[in-house]
Protein backbone atom coordinates (compact mmCIF):
# COMPACT_ATOMS: atom_id res chain seq x y z
CA MET A 1 48.12 -55.31 46.04
CA LEU A 2 49.11 -54.04 49.47
CA LYS A 3 46.71 -52.26 51.80
CA GLU A 4 47.32 -50.43 55.03
CA LYS A 5 46.76 -52.71 58.02
CA ALA A 6 47.80 -50.37 60.85
CA GLN A 7 49.53 -47.09 61.57
CA ILE A 8 52.36 -47.64 64.04
CA MET A 9 53.82 -44.15 64.36
CA ASP A 10 52.55 -40.67 63.53
CA ALA A 11 54.60 -37.51 62.95
CA LYS A 12 54.88 -36.73 66.67
CA SER A 13 56.01 -40.22 67.68
CA MET A 14 58.54 -40.23 64.82
CA GLY A 15 59.87 -36.87 66.03
CA ARG A 16 60.21 -38.21 69.57
CA ALA A 17 62.02 -41.33 68.32
CA VAL A 18 64.47 -39.20 66.29
CA ALA A 19 65.09 -36.98 69.33
CA ARG A 20 65.67 -40.00 71.59
CA ILE A 21 68.09 -41.58 69.09
CA SER A 22 69.94 -38.25 68.81
CA PHE A 23 70.35 -37.97 72.60
CA GLU A 24 71.49 -41.60 72.85
CA ILE A 25 74.12 -40.96 70.16
CA LEU A 26 75.43 -37.95 72.09
CA GLU A 27 75.53 -39.88 75.35
CA ARG A 28 77.26 -42.96 73.98
CA ASN A 29 79.84 -40.91 72.06
CA LYS A 30 80.33 -38.30 74.80
CA GLY A 31 79.50 -35.43 72.45
CA THR A 32 80.06 -34.81 68.76
CA GLU A 33 83.81 -35.18 68.30
CA ASP A 34 84.75 -37.23 65.21
CA ILE A 35 81.12 -38.16 64.45
CA GLY A 36 79.76 -38.40 60.92
CA ILE A 37 76.25 -39.49 59.99
CA VAL A 38 75.48 -41.55 56.88
CA GLY A 39 71.93 -42.32 55.76
CA ILE A 40 71.09 -45.40 53.69
CA MET A 41 69.17 -44.40 50.57
CA SER A 42 66.43 -43.65 50.39
CA ARG A 43 64.49 -42.76 53.55
CA GLY A 44 67.50 -43.28 55.81
CA VAL A 45 68.87 -40.09 54.25
CA GLN A 46 66.04 -37.92 55.57
CA LEU A 47 66.24 -39.57 58.99
CA ALA A 48 70.02 -38.99 59.07
CA GLN A 49 69.47 -35.30 58.27
CA ARG A 50 66.91 -35.03 61.06
CA ILE A 51 69.25 -36.65 63.58
CA ALA A 52 72.07 -34.31 62.55
CA GLN A 53 69.72 -31.33 62.87
CA LYS A 54 68.59 -32.39 66.36
CA ILE A 55 72.21 -32.90 67.47
CA ALA A 56 73.10 -29.45 66.10
CA GLU A 57 70.20 -27.91 68.06
CA VAL A 58 71.33 -29.57 71.30
CA GLU A 59 75.09 -29.22 70.95
CA GLY A 60 75.33 -26.08 68.83
CA GLN A 61 77.66 -27.91 66.48
CA GLU A 62 77.00 -29.12 62.93
CA ILE A 63 77.61 -32.80 62.21
CA PRO A 64 78.65 -33.82 58.69
CA VAL A 65 76.00 -35.87 56.90
CA GLY A 66 76.29 -38.06 53.84
CA TYR A 67 74.37 -40.86 52.21
CA VAL A 68 75.18 -44.24 50.81
CA ASP A 69 73.67 -46.05 47.82
CA ILE A 70 73.81 -49.79 48.52
CA THR A 71 72.50 -50.97 45.13
CA ALA A 72 75.86 -52.29 43.91
CA TYR A 73 76.60 -53.93 47.30
CA ARG A 74 73.39 -55.92 47.75
CA ASP A 75 73.70 -59.70 47.70
CA ASP A 76 70.07 -60.36 46.78
CA ASN A 77 69.84 -58.48 43.48
CA ARG A 78 73.35 -57.36 42.67
CA GLN A 79 73.61 -54.77 39.92
CA ASP A 80 77.30 -54.43 39.11
CA ASP A 81 76.59 -51.79 36.48
CA ALA A 82 74.46 -49.69 38.85
CA GLU A 83 75.40 -46.04 39.11
CA ASP A 84 76.78 -45.37 42.60
CA ARG A 85 74.95 -42.31 43.91
CA THR A 86 76.77 -42.35 47.26
CA ASP A 87 77.78 -38.95 48.58
CA ILE A 88 79.86 -38.87 51.75
CA PRO A 89 81.34 -35.36 51.73
CA PHE A 90 83.84 -36.03 54.51
CA PRO A 91 86.66 -38.54 55.04
CA VAL A 92 85.42 -41.69 56.79
CA ASP A 93 88.86 -42.65 58.12
CA ARG A 94 88.97 -42.64 61.93
CA LYS A 95 85.41 -41.28 62.18
CA LYS A 96 82.68 -42.60 64.44
CA LEU A 97 80.06 -43.20 61.78
CA ILE A 98 76.39 -43.39 62.59
CA LEU A 99 74.69 -45.40 59.84
CA VAL A 100 70.97 -44.57 59.65
CA ASP A 101 68.20 -46.66 58.08
CA ASP A 102 64.42 -46.49 58.24
CA VAL A 103 63.58 -50.18 58.82
CA MET A 104 65.83 -53.02 59.92
CA PHE A 105 64.63 -56.42 58.80
CA THR A 106 67.06 -59.15 57.71
CA GLY A 107 70.23 -57.09 58.23
CA ARG A 108 71.27 -57.34 54.59
CA SER A 109 70.87 -53.62 53.84
CA ALA A 110 73.04 -52.74 56.84
CA ARG A 111 75.68 -55.25 55.72
CA ALA A 112 75.66 -53.79 52.20
CA ALA A 113 75.99 -50.26 53.61
CA ILE A 114 78.93 -51.31 55.79
CA ASP A 115 80.63 -52.81 52.71
CA ALA A 116 80.01 -49.57 50.78
CA ILE A 117 81.50 -47.48 53.59
CA MET A 118 84.50 -49.77 54.11
CA SER A 119 85.32 -49.47 50.39
CA ARG A 120 85.86 -45.74 51.04
CA GLY A 121 88.06 -45.93 54.12
CA ARG A 122 88.40 -47.26 57.63
CA PRO A 123 86.20 -45.62 60.24
CA GLN A 124 87.01 -45.81 63.95
CA ASN A 125 83.65 -47.59 64.35
CA ILE A 126 80.24 -47.87 62.74
CA GLN A 127 77.10 -47.60 64.84
CA LEU A 128 73.66 -48.40 63.46
CA ALA A 129 70.53 -46.34 64.11
CA VAL A 130 67.12 -47.47 62.82
CA LEU A 131 63.69 -45.94 63.19
CA VAL A 132 61.99 -49.37 63.24
CA ASP A 133 63.48 -52.79 64.05
CA ARG A 134 61.07 -55.49 62.92
CA GLY A 135 63.18 -58.56 63.71
CA HIS A 136 63.65 -61.57 61.39
CA ARG A 137 67.43 -61.17 61.19
CA GLU A 138 69.32 -63.34 58.70
CA LEU A 139 72.73 -61.92 59.61
CA PRO A 140 74.32 -61.31 63.03
CA ILE A 141 73.72 -57.55 62.92
CA ARG A 142 71.91 -55.50 65.54
CA ALA A 143 71.07 -51.83 65.78
CA ASP A 144 72.74 -49.67 68.44
CA TYR A 145 69.88 -47.15 68.44
CA ILE A 146 66.25 -48.13 67.84
CA GLY A 147 63.26 -45.83 67.58
CA LYS A 148 60.71 -48.63 67.91
CA ASN A 149 60.86 -52.42 68.13
CA LEU A 150 58.02 -53.81 66.07
CA PRO A 151 57.49 -57.58 65.97
CA THR A 152 55.95 -58.44 62.60
CA SER A 153 55.23 -61.49 60.50
CA ARG A 154 57.36 -62.06 57.42
CA GLU A 155 54.27 -61.54 55.24
CA GLU A 156 53.77 -57.99 56.49
CA THR A 157 55.57 -54.97 55.07
CA VAL A 158 56.65 -52.01 57.19
CA LYS A 159 56.64 -48.70 55.32
CA VAL A 160 58.17 -45.49 56.62
CA LEU A 161 56.84 -42.31 55.04
CA VAL A 162 58.76 -39.05 55.45
CA GLN A 163 57.53 -35.54 54.78
CA GLU A 164 60.40 -34.73 52.41
CA ARG A 165 59.61 -37.62 50.01
CA ASP A 166 56.04 -38.66 50.74
CA GLY A 167 54.32 -35.51 52.01
CA GLU A 168 53.71 -36.89 55.49
CA ASP A 169 55.48 -38.57 58.41
CA LYS A 170 54.18 -41.95 59.54
CA VAL A 171 55.04 -45.62 59.86
CA ILE A 172 52.49 -48.15 58.65
CA ILE A 173 52.16 -51.90 58.29
CA LEU A 174 50.95 -53.12 54.91
CA GLU A 175 49.49 -56.51 54.08
CA GLU A 176 48.24 -58.31 50.98
CA GLU A 177 44.61 -57.62 50.08
């Protein structure tokens, strides 16, 4: 049984992190041209939508948003018969794709998402945005945009809650009781 050990971010700090990531994306890419945003299911989808919304507020231009289901691309519990619920409603070829996830840990989810995207076309580049980077990488993957670096032990669990799915916005650390 897991219990809450600490709250790391509240709704306001999550909002600030999303805004900062959005501005960094605009700066690095010199605007919105050829950008598409893809959230990793499940909570990366809501974060991707928030980033796209913030960019639209700042730039006055809508950014296409999609989401990717990595279930069939995972190397730790591969499910070849899994239904692919990916929905990327724009061509990925020659796009600057911003891949969005809630928590970066080993890097395996990001690798699976990259594989899923590459099976659909060849983007100009893929940039990774994460709300929380907790370290413990097993693959040579790093995030381009990070809301918060959070050193954790391997025994701890970082949970991101989003209003759209969980009824509130916060980031917590869970530990065994």
